[in-house]
Short mmCIF file of N, CA and C in Angstrom, two decimals:
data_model
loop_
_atom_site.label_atom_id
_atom_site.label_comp_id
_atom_site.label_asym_id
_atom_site.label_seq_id
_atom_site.Cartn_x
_atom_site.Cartn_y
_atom_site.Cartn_z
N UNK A 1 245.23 43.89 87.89
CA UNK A 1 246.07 44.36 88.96
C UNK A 1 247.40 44.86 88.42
N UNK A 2 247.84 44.12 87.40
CA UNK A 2 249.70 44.61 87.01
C UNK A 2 249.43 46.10 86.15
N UNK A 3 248.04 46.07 85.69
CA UNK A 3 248.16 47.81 85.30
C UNK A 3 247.84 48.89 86.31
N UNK A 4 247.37 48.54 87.32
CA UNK A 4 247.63 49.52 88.48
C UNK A 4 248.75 49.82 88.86
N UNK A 5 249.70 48.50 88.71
CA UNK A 5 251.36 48.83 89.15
C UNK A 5 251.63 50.17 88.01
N UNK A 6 251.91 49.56 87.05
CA UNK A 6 252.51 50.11 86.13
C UNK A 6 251.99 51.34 85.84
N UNK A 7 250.79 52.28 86.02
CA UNK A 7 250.45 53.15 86.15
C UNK A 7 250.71 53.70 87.11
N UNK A 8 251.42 53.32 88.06
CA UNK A 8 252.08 54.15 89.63
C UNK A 8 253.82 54.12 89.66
N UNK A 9 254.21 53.28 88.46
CA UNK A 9 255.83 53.86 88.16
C UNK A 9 256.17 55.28 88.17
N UNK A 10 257.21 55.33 88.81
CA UNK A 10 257.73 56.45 88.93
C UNK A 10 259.72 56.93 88.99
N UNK A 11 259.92 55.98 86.91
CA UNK A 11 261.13 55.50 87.22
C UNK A 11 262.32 56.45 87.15
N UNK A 12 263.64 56.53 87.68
CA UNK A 12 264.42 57.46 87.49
C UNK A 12 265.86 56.40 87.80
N UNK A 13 266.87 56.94 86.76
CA UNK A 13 267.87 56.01 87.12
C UNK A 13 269.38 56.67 86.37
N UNK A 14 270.12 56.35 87.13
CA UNK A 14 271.30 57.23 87.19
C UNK A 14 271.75 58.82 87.21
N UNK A 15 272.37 59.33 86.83
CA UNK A 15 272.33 60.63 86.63
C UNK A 15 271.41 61.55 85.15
N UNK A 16 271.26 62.31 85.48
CA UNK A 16 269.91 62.78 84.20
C UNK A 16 270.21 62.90 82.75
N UNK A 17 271.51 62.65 82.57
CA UNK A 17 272.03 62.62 81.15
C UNK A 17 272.23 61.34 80.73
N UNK A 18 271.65 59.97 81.42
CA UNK A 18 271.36 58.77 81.10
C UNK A 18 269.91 58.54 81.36
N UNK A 19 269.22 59.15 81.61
CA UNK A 19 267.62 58.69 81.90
C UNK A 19 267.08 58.32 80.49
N UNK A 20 266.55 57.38 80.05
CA UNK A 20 266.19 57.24 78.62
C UNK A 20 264.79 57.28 79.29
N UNK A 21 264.08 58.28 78.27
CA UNK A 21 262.90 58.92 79.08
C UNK A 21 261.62 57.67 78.70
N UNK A 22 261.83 56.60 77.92
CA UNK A 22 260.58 55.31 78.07
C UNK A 22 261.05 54.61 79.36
N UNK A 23 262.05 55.06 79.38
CA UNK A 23 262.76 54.06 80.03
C UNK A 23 263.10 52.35 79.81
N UNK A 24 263.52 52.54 78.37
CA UNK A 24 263.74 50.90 77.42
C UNK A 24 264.92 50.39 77.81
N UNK A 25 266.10 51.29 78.56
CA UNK A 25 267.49 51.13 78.43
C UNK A 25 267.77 50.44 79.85
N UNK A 26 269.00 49.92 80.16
CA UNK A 26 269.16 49.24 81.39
C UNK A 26 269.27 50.85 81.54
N UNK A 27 269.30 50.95 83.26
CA UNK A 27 269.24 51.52 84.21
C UNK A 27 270.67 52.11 84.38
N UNK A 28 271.91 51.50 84.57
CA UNK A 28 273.08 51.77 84.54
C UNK A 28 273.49 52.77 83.71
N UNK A 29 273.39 52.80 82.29
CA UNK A 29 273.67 53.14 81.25
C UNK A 29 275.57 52.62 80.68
N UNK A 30 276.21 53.32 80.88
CA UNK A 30 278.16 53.04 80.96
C UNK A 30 278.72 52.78 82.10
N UNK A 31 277.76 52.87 83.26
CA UNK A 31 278.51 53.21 84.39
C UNK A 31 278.99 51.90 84.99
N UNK A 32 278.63 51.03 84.34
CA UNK A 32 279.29 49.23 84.51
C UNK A 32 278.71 48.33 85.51
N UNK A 33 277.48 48.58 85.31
CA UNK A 33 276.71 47.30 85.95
C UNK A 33 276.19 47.00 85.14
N UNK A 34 275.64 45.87 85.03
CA UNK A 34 275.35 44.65 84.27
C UNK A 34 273.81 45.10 83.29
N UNK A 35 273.94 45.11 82.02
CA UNK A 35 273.31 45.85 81.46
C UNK A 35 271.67 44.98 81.07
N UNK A 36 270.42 45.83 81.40
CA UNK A 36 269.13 44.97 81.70
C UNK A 36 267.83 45.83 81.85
N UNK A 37 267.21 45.87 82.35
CA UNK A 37 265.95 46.51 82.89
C UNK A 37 266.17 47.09 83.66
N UNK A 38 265.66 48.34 84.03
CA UNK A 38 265.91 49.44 84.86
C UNK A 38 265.24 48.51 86.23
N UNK A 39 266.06 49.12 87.04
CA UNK A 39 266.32 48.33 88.39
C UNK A 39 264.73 48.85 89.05
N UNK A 40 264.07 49.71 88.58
CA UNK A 40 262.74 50.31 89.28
C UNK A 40 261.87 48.99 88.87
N UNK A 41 261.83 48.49 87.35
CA UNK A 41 261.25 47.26 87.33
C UNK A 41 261.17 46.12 88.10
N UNK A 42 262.40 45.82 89.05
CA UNK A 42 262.41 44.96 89.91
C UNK A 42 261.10 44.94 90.74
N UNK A 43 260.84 45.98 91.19
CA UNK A 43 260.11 46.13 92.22
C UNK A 43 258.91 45.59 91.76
N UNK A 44 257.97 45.85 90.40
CA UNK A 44 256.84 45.17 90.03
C UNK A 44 256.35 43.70 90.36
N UNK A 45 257.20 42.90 90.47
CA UNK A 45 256.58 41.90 90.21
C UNK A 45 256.80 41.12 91.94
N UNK A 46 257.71 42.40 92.73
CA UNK A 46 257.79 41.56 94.21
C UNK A 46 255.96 42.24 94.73
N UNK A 47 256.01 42.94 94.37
CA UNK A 47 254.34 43.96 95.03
C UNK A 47 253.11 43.04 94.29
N UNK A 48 253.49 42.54 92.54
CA UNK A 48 252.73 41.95 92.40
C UNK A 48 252.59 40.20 93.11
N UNK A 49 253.41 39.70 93.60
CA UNK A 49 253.40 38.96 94.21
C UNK A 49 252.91 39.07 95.59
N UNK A 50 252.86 40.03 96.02
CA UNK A 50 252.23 40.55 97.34
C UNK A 50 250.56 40.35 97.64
N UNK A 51 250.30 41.45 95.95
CA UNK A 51 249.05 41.80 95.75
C UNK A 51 248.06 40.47 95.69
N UNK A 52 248.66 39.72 94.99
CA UNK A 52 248.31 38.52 94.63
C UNK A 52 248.37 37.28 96.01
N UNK A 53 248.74 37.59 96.98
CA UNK A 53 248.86 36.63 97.68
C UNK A 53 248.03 37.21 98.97
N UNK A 54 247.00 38.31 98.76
CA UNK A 54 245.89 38.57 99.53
C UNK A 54 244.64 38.28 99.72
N UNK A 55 243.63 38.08 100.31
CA UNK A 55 242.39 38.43 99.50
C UNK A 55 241.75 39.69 100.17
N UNK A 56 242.29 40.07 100.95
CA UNK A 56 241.97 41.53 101.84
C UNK A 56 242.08 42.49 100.42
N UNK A 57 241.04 43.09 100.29
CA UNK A 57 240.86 44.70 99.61
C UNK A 57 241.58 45.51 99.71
N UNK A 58 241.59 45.95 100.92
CA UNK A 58 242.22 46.88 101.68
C UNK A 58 243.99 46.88 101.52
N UNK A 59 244.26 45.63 101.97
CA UNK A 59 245.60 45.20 101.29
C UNK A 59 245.85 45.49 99.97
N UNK A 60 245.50 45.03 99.21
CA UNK A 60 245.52 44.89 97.58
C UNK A 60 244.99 46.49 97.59
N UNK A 61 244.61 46.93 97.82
CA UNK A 61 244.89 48.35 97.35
C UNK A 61 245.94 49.06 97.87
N UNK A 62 246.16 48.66 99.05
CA UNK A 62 247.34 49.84 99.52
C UNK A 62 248.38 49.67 98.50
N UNK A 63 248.42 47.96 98.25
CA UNK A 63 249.79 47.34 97.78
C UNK A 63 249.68 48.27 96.21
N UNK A 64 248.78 47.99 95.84
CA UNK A 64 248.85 48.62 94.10
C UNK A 64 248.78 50.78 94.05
N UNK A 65 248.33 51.08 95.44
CA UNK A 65 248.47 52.32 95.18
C UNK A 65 250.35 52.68 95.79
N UNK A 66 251.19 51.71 96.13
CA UNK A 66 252.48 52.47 96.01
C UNK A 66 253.28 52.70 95.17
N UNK A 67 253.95 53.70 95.49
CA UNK A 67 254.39 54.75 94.19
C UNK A 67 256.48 54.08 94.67
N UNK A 68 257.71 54.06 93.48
CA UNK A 68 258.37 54.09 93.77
C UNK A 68 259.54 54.65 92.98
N UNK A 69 260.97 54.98 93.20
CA UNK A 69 261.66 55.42 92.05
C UNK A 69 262.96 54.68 93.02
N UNK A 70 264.19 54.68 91.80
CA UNK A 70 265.01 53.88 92.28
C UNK A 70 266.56 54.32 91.42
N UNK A 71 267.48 54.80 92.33
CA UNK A 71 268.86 55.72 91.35
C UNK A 71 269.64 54.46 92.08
N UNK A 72 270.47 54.73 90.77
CA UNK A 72 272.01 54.39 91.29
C UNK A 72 273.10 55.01 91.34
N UNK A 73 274.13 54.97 92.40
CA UNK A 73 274.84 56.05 92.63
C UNK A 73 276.15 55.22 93.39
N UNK A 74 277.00 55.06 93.13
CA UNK A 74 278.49 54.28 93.69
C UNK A 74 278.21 52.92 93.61
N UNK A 75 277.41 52.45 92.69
CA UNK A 75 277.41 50.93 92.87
C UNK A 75 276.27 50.79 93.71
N UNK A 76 275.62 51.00 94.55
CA UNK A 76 274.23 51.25 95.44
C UNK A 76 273.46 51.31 95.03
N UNK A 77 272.01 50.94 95.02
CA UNK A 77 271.04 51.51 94.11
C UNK A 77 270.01 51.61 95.33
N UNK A 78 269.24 52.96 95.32
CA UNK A 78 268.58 53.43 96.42
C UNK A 78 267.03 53.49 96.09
N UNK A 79 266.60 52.64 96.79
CA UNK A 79 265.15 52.85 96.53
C UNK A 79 264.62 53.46 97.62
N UNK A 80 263.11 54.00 97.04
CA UNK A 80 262.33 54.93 98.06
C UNK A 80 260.73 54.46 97.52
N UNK A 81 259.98 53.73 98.15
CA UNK A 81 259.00 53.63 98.19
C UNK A 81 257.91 54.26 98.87
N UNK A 82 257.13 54.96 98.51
CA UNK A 82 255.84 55.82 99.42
C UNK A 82 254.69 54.98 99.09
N UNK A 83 254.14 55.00 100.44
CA UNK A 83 252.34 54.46 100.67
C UNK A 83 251.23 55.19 100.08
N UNK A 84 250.52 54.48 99.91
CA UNK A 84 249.47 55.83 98.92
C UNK A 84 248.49 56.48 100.35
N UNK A 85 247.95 57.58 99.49
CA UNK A 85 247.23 58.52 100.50
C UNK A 85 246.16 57.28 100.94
N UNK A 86 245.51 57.68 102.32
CA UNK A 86 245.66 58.77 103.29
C UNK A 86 247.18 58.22 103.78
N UNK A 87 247.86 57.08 103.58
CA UNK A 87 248.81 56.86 104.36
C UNK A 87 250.18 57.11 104.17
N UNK A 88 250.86 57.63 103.27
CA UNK A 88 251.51 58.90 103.18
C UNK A 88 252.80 57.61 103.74
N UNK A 89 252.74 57.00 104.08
CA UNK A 89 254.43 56.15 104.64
C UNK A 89 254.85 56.25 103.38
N UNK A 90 256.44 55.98 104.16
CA UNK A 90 257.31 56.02 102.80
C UNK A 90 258.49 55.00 103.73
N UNK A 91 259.48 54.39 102.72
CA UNK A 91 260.64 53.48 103.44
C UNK A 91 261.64 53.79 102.26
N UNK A 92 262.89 53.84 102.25
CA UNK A 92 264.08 53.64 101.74
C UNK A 92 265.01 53.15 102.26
N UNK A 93 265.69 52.08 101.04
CA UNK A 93 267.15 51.15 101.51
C UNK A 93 267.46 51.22 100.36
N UNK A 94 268.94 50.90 100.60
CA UNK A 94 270.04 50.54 99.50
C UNK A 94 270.18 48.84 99.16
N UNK A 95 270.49 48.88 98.34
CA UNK A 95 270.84 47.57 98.04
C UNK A 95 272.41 47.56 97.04
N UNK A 96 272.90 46.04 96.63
CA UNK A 96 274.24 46.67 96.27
C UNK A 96 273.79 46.68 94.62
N UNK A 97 274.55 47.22 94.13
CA UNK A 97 274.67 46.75 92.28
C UNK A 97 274.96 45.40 92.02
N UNK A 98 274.16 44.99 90.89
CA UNK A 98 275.12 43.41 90.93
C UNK A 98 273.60 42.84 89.56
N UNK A 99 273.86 41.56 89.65
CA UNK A 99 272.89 40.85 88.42
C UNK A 99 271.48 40.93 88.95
N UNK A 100 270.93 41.51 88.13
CA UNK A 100 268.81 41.65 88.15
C UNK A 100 268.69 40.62 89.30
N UNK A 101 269.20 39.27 89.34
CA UNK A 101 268.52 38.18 89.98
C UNK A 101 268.60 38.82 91.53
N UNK A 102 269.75 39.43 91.85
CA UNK A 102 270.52 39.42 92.79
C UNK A 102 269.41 40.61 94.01
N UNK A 103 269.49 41.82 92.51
CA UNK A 103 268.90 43.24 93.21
C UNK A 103 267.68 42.59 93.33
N UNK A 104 266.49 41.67 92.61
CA UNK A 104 265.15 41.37 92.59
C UNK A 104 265.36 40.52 94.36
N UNK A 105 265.98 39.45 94.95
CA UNK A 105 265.91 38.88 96.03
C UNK A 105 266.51 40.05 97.23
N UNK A 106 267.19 40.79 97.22
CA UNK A 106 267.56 41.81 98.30
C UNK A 106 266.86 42.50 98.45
N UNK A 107 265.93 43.55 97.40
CA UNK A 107 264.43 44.36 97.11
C UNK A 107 263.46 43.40 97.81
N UNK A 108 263.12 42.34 97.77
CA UNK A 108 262.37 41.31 98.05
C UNK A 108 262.38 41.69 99.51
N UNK A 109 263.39 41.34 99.88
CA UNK A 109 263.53 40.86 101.70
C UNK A 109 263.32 42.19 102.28
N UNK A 110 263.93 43.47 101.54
CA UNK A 110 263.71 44.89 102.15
C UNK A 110 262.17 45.14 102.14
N UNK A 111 261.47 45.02 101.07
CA UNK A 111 260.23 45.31 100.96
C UNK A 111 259.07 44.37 101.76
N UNK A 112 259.33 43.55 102.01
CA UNK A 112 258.79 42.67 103.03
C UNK A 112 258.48 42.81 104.55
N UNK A 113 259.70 44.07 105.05
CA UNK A 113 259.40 44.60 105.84
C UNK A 113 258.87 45.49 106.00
N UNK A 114 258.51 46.48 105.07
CA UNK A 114 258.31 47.81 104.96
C UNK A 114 256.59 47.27 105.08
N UNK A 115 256.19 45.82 104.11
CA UNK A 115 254.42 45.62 104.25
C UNK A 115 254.40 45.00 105.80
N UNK A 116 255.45 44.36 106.14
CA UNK A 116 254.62 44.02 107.69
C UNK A 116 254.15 44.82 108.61
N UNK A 117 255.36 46.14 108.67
CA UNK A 117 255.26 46.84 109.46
C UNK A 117 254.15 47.59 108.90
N UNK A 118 253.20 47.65 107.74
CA UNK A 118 251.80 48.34 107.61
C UNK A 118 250.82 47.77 107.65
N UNK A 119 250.84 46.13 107.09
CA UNK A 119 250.12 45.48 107.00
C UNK A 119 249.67 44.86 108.31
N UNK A 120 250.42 44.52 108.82
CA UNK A 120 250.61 43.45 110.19
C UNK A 120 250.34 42.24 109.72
N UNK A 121 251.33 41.93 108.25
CA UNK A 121 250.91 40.56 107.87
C UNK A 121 252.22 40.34 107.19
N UNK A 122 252.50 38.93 107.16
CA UNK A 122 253.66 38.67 106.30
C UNK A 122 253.03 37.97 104.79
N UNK A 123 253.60 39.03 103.84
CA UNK A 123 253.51 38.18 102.12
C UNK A 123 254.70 38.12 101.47
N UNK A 124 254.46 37.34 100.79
CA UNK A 124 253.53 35.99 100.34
C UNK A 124 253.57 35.17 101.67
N UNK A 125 252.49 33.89 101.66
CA UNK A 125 252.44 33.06 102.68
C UNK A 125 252.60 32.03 101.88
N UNK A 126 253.69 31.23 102.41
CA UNK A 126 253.62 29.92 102.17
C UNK A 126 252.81 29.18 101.93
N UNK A 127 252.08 28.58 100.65
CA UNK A 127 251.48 28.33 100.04
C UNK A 127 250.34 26.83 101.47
N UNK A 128 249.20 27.33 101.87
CA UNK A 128 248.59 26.27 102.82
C UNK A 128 248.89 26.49 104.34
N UNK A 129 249.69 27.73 104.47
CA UNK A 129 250.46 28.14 106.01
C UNK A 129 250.07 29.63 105.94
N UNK A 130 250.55 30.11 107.56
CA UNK A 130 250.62 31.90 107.38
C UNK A 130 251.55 31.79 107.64
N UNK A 131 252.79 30.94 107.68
CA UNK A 131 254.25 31.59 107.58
C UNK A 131 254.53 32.25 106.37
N UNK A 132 255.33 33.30 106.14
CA UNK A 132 255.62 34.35 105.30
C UNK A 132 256.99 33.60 104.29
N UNK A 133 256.51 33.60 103.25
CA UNK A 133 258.23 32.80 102.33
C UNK A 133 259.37 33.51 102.72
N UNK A 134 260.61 33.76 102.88
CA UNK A 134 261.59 34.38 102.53
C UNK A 134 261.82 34.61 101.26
N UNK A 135 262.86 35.68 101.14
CA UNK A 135 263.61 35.64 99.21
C UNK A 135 264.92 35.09 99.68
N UNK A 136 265.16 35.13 98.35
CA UNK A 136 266.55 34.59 98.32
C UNK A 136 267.35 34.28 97.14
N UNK A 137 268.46 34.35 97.05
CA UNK A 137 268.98 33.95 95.61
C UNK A 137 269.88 32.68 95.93
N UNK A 138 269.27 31.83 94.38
CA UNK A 138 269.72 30.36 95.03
C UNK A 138 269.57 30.08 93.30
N UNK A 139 271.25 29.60 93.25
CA UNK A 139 271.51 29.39 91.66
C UNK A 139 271.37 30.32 90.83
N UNK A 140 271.48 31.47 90.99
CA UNK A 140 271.31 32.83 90.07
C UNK A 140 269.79 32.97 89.85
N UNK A 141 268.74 32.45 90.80
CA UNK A 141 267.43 32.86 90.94
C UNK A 141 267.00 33.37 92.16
N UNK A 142 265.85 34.78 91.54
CA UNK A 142 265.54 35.19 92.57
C UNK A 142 264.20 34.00 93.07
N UNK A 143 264.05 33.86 93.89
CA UNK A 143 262.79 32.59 94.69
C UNK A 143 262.49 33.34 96.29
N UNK A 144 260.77 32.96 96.19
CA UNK A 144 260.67 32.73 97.57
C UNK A 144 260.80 31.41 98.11
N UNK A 145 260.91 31.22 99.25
CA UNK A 145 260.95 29.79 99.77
C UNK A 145 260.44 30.00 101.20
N UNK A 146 260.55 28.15 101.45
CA UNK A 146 260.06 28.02 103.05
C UNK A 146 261.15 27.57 103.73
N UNK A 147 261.12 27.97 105.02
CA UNK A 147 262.79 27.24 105.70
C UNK A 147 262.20 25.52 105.74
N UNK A 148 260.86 25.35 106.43
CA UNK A 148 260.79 24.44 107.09
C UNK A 148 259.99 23.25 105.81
N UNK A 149 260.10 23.50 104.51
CA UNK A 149 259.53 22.68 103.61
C UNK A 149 260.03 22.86 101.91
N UNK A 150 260.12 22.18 100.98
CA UNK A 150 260.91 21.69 100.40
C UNK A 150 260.47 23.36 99.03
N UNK A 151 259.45 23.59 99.83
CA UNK A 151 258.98 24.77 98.60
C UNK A 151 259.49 26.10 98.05
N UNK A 152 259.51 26.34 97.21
CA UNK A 152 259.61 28.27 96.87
C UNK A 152 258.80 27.81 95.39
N UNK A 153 259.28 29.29 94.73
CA UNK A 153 258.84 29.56 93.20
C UNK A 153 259.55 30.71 92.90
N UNK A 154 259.77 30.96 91.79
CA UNK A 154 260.61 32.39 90.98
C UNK A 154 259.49 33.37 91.70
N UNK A 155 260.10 34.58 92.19
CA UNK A 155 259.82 35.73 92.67
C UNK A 155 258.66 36.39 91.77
N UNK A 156 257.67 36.48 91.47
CA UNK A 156 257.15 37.26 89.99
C UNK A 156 256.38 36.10 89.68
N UNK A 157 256.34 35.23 90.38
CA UNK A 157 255.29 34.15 89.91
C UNK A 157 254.62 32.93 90.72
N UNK A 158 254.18 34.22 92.40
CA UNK A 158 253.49 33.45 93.16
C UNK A 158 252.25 33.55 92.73
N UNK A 159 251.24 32.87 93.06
CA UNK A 159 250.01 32.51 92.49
C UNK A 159 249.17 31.95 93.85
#
């Protein structure tokens, strides 16, 4: 499943005279955010957490056929995610600049809506429930969690 993601990257980040075309370099480049993995990486491992917390087909494919790219521009970093054919949706939000942990739990909570409203399901589910985890950053980690029980796990490593 994580090479379906990664074969549907589609990364782009800052202005075009910082794009390091493997894309090995943080994302920022000089422009003074916190220097790391291009912020499009975030997104992998909230979808793979998605993918993974289905057993619907149908799901797990939509989830691995979306395509996404992700700039930063005033401190903002704008993502745009599209649905794969036939379903052609697409969603974009901003989120602010700030530490990987930070952009991975705000991406989290945005993208969560974008699958309910296709799916008609909330993921991840609380591990034994169909309540849907929240994200969140708690101690400089991104985590899902449950309001009503003592649980989460690092974002990127529901199971």
């Amino acid at each position: 499943m994580d090479d379906a993601f990664t074969s549907r990257l589609e990364i782009t980040y800052g202005p075009a005279e910082l794009v390091d075309p493997v894309g090995s370099v943080g994302f920022a480049g000089g422009l003074g955010a916190e220097p790391g993995p291009p912020v499009s990486l975030d997104l992998h491992p909230i979808l793979r957490d998605f993918a993974h917390s289905t057993d619907s087909a149908s799901h797990q494919a939509w989830l691995t056929g979306l395509t996404w790219t992700a700039h930063l521009r005033d401190s903002m970093v704008t993502v745009t995610v599209t649905g794969s054919v036939p379903d052609g949706s697409s969603v974009g939000f901003g989120i602010p600049d700030g530490p990987a942990a930070s952009r991975l739990a705000a991406a989290a909570d945005r993208l969560q809506d974008f699958v309910v409203e296709h799916l008609r399901i909330g993921l991840p589910p609380v591990p034994g429930t169909a309540r849907p985890a929240h994200a969140l950053l708690h101690d400089g980690e991104a985590l899902w969690a449950d309001d009503r029980t003592p649980w989460s796990c690092l974002i990127g490593s529901y199971l």
